[in-house]
Tab-separated table of C-alpha atoms in Angstrom:
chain	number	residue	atom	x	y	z
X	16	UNK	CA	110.616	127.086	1.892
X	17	UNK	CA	107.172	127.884	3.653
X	18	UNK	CA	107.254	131.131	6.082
X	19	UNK	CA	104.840	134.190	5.926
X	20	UNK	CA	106.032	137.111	7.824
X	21	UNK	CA	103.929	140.284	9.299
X	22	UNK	CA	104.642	143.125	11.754
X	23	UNK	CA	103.819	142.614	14.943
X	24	UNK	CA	101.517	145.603	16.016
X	25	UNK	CA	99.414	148.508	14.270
X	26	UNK	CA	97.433	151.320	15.439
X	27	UNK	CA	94.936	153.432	13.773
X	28	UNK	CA	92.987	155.647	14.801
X	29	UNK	CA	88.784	155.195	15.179
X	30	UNK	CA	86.980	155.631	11.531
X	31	UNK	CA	90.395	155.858	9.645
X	32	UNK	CA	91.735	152.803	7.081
X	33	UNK	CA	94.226	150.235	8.716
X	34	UNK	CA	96.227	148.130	6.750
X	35	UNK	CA	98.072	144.887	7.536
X	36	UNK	CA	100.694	143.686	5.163
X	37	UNK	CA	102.530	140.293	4.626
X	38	UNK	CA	105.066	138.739	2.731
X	39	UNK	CA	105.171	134.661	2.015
X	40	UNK	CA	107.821	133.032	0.465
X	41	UNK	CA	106.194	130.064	-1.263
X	42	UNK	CA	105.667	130.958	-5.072
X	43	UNK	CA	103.204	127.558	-5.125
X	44	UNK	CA	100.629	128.640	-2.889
X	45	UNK	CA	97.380	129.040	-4.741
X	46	UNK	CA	95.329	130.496	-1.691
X	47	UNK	CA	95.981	132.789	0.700
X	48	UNK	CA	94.261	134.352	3.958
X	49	UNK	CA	93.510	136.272	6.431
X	50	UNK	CA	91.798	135.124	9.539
X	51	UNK	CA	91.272	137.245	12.779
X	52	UNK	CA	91.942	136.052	16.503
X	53	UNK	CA	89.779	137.622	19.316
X	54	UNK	CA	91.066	137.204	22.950
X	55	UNK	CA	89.348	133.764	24.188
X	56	UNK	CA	88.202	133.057	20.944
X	57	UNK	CA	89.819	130.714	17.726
X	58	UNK	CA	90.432	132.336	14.528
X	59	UNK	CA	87.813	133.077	12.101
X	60	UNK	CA	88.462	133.183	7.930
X	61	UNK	CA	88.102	137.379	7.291
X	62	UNK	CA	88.495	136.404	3.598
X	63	UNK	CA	90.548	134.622	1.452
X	64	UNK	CA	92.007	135.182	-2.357
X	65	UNK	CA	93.031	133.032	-5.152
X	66	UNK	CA	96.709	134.026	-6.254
X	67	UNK	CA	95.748	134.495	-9.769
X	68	UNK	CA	93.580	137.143	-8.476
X	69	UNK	CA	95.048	140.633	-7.667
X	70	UNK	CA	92.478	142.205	-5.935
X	71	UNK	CA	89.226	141.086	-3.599
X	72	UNK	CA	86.830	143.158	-1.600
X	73	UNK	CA	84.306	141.765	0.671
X	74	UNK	CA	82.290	145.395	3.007
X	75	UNK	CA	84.882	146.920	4.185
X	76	UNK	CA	87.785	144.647	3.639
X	77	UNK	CA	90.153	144.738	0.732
X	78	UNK	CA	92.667	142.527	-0.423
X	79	UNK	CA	95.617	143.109	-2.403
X	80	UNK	CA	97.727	140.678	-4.189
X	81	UNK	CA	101.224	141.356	-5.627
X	82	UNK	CA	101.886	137.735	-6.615
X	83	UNK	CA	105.665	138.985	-8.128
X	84	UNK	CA	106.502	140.518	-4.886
X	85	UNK	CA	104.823	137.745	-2.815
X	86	UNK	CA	102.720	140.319	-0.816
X	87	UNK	CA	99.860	140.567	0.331
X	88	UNK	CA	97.718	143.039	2.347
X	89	UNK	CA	94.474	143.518	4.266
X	90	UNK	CA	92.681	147.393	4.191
X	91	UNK	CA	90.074	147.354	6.648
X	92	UNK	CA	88.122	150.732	6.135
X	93	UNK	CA	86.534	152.772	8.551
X	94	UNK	CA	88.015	151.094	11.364
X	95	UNK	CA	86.205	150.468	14.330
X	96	UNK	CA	87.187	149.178	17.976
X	97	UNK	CA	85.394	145.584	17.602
X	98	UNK	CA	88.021	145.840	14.763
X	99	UNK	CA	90.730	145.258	17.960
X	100	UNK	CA	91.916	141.888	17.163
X	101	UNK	CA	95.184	139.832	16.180
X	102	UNK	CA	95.278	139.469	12.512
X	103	UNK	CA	97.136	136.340	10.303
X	104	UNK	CA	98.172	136.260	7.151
X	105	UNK	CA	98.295	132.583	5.982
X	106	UNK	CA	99.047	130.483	2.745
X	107	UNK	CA	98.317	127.309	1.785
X	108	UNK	CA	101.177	125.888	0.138
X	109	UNK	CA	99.704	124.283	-3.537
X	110	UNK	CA	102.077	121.047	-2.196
X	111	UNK	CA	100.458	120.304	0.838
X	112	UNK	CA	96.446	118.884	0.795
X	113	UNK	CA	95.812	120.050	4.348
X	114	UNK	CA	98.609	122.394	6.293
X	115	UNK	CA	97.963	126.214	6.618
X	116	UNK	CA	100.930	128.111	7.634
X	117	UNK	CA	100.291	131.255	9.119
X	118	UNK	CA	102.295	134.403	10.004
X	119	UNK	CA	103.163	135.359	13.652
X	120	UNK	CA	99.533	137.586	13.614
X	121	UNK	CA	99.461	141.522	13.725
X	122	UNK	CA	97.939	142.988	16.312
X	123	UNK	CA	95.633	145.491	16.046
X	124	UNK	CA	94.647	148.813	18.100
X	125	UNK	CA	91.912	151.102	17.809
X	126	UNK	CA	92.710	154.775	19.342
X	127	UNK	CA	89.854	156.936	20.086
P	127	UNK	CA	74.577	124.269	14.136
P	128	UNK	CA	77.245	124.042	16.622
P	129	UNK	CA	80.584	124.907	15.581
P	130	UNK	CA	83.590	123.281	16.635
P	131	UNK	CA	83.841	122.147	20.396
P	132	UNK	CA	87.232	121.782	22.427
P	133	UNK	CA	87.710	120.000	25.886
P	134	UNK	CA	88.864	121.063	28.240
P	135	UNK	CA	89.327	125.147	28.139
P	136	UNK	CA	92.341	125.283	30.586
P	137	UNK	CA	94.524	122.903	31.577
P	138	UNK	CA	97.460	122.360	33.963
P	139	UNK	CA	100.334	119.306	34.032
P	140	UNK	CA	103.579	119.031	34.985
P	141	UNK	CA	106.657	117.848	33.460
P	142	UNK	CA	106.810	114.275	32.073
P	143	UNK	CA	103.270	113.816	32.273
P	144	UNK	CA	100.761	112.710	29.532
P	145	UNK	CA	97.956	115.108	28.453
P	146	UNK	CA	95.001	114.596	26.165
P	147	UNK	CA	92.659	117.217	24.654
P	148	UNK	CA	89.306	116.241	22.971
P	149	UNK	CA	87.875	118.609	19.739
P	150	UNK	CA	84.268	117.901	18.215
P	151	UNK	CA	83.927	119.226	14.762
P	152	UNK	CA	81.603	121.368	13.370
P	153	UNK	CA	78.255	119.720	12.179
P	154	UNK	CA	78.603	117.973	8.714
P	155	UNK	CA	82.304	118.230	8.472
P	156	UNK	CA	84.525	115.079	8.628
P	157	UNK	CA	87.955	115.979	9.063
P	158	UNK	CA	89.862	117.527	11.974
P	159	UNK	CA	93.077	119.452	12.332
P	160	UNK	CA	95.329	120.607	15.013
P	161	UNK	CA	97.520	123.244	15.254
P	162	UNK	CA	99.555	124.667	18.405
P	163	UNK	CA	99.959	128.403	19.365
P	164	UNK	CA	102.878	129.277	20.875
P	165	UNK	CA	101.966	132.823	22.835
P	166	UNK	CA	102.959	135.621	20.628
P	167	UNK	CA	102.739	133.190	17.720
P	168	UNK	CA	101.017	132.233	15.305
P	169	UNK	CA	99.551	128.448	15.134
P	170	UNK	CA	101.487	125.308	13.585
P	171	UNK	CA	99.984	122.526	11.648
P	172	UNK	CA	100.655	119.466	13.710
P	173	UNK	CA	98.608	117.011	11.683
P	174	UNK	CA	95.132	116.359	10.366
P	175	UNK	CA	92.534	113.274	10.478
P	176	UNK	CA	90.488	112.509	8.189
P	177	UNK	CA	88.835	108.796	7.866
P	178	UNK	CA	90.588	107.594	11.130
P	179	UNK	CA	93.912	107.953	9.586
P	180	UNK	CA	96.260	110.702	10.085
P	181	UNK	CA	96.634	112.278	6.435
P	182	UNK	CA	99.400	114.389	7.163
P	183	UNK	CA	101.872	115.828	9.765
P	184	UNK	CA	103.967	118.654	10.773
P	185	UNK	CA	106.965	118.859	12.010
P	186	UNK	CA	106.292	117.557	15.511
P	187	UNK	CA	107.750	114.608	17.222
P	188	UNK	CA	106.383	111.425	18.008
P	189	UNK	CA	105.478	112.387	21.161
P	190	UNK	CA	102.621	114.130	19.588
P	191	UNK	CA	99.858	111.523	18.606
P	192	UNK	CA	96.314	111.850	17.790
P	193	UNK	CA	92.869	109.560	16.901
P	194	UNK	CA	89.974	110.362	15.164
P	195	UNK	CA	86.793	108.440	15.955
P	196	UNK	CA	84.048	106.913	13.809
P	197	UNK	CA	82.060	110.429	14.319
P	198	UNK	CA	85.133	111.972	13.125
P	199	UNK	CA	85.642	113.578	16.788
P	200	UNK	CA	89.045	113.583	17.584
P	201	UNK	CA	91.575	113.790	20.009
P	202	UNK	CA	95.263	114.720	20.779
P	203	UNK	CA	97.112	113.356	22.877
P	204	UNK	CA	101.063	114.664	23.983
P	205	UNK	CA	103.334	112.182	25.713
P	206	UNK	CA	106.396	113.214	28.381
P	207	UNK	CA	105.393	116.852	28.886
P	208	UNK	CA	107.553	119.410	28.027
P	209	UNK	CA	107.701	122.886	29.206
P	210	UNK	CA	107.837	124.204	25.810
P	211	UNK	CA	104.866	122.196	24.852
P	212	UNK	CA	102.874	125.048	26.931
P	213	UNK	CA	100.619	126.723	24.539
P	214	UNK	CA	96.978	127.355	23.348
P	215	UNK	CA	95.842	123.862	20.782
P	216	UNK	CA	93.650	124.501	18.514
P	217	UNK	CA	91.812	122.160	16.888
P	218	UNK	CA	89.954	123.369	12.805
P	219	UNK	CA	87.447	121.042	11.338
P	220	UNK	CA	86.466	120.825	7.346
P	221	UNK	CA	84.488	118.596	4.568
P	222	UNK	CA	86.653	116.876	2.420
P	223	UNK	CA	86.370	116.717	-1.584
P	224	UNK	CA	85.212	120.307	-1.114
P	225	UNK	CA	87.307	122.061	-3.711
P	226	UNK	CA	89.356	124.485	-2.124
P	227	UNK	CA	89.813	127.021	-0.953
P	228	UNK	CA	86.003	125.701	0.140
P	229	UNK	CA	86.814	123.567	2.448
P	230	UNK	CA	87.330	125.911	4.558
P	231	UNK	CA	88.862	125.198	8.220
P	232	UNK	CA	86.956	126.337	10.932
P	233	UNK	CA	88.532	126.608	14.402
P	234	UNK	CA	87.602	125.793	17.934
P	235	UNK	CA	88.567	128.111	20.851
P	236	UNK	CA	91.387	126.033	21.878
P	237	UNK	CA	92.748	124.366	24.868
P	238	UNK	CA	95.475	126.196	27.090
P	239	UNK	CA	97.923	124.147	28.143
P	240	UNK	CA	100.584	124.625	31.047
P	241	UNK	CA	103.163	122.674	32.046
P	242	UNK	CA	104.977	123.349	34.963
C-alpha cells in the first residue's frame, strides 16, 4: 500500500537542530521528499533524495535515508523562525508516472 | 518567469452546487496536477493533464472532472457540492520527458473552497 506517516508538531528552540522524521510504506518508491508549506502559500520542494542514496545535504538541510526501515528524516540546522512552516514528507511510488503522496505535514515552531 | 497561477483565491458555494477553479502553469511546463488539502492534511493526488488528456487519477469520484487547454492551462471543475469537498486545491505544474525526479512539480497557492 501507499501511506507516509509523520508527527504532527515539533518545537525547537532558535539556533538549535530540528529534525522531522517519516516513515512510508511503499518499498518501490525511488524518490522521496520533502517540501515546506507557508501559511497562504503552496508547497515548495526543500530537497529531494534518490532511495539508493542514504544520505543528502543541501546548506543547512540534511537528509537521511534508512531504505530497510523505510525512514526518512529532515535535520534542519541552526534553526531559525522563517524556518516556522508545515513540513511533508512525500514519496513517489516507482508504479505511478505522476501521483505524489504526501504525509499529513509536521508542523514546525521556533521558540525564542 | 511567473510561477504557477490559481483562480480564484477564496471561494464560497453551497451544497449541490457546481464549482470550477482555473490554474495556469508555470512558464515552459506542459502538464498540470491537482491535489486537494483537507485542513490538517496533507494534499491528495486527484489527477493530472498532460496533452489534453487526463493521464491519471486518484481516488476521487466522478464528480471530480477536469480539462486542460491547448496552452496546457487547466481547470477543475467539482459537480453536486459536498460539504466534505471543503478544502484548499492545489494545482502543481511540470515538463514532461524530464527524467525524474526532474520534473519536478511546482505548486500554486491554491484555491479555498467552502461549502456551506
Amino acid at each position: 500500500g501507499e501511506d507516509v506517516e509523520q508527527s504532527l508538531f515539533l518545537s525547537v528552540r532558535e539556533g538549535d537542530s530540528s529534525v522531522i522524521n517519516c516513515t512510508y510504506t511503499d518499498s518501490s518508491s525511488t524518490y522521496l521528499y520533502w517540501y515546506k508549506q507557508e501559511p497562504g502559500a503552496g508547497l515548495q520542494l526543500l530537497t529531494y533524495i534518490f532511495s539508493n542514496m542514504d544520505m543528502k545535504q543541501d546548506q543547512r538541510l540534511t537528509v537521511l535515508l534508512n531504505k530497510k526501515d523505510k525512514h526518512l528524516s529532515l535535520r534542519i540546522a541552526d534553526t531559525q523562525t522563517g524556518d516556522s512552516a508545515i513540513y511533508f514528507c512525500a514519496e513517489r511510488p516507482d508504479s505511478s508516472a505522476s501521483k505524489i503522496i504526501f504525509g499529513s505535514g509536521t508542523r514546525l515552531s521556533i521558540r525564542p | 518567469d511567473a510561477g504557477v497561477t490559481q483562480s480564484p483565491t477564496h471561494l464560497i458555494k453551497t451544497r449541490g452546487q457546481q464549482v470550477t477553479l482555473r490554474c495556469s502553469p508555470k512558464s515552459g511546463h506542459d502538464t498540470v496536477s491537482w491535489y486537494q488539502q483537507a485542513l490538517g492534511q496533507g494534499p491528495q493526488f486527484i489527477f493530472q493533464y498532460y496533452e489534453e488528456e487526463e493521464r491519471q487519477r486518484g481516488n476521487f469520484p466522478d464528480r471530480f472532472s477536469g480539462h486542460q487547454f491547448p496552452n496546457y492551462s487547466s481547470e477543475l471543475n467539482v459537480n453536486a457540492l459536498l460539504l466534505g469537498d471543503s478544502a484548499l486545491y492545489l494545482c502543481a505544474s511540470s515538463l514532461a520527458g524530464q527524467p525524474r525526479p526532474t520534473d519536478t512539480q511546482y505548486f500554486g497557492p491554491g484555491t479555498r473552497l467552502t461549502v456551506l
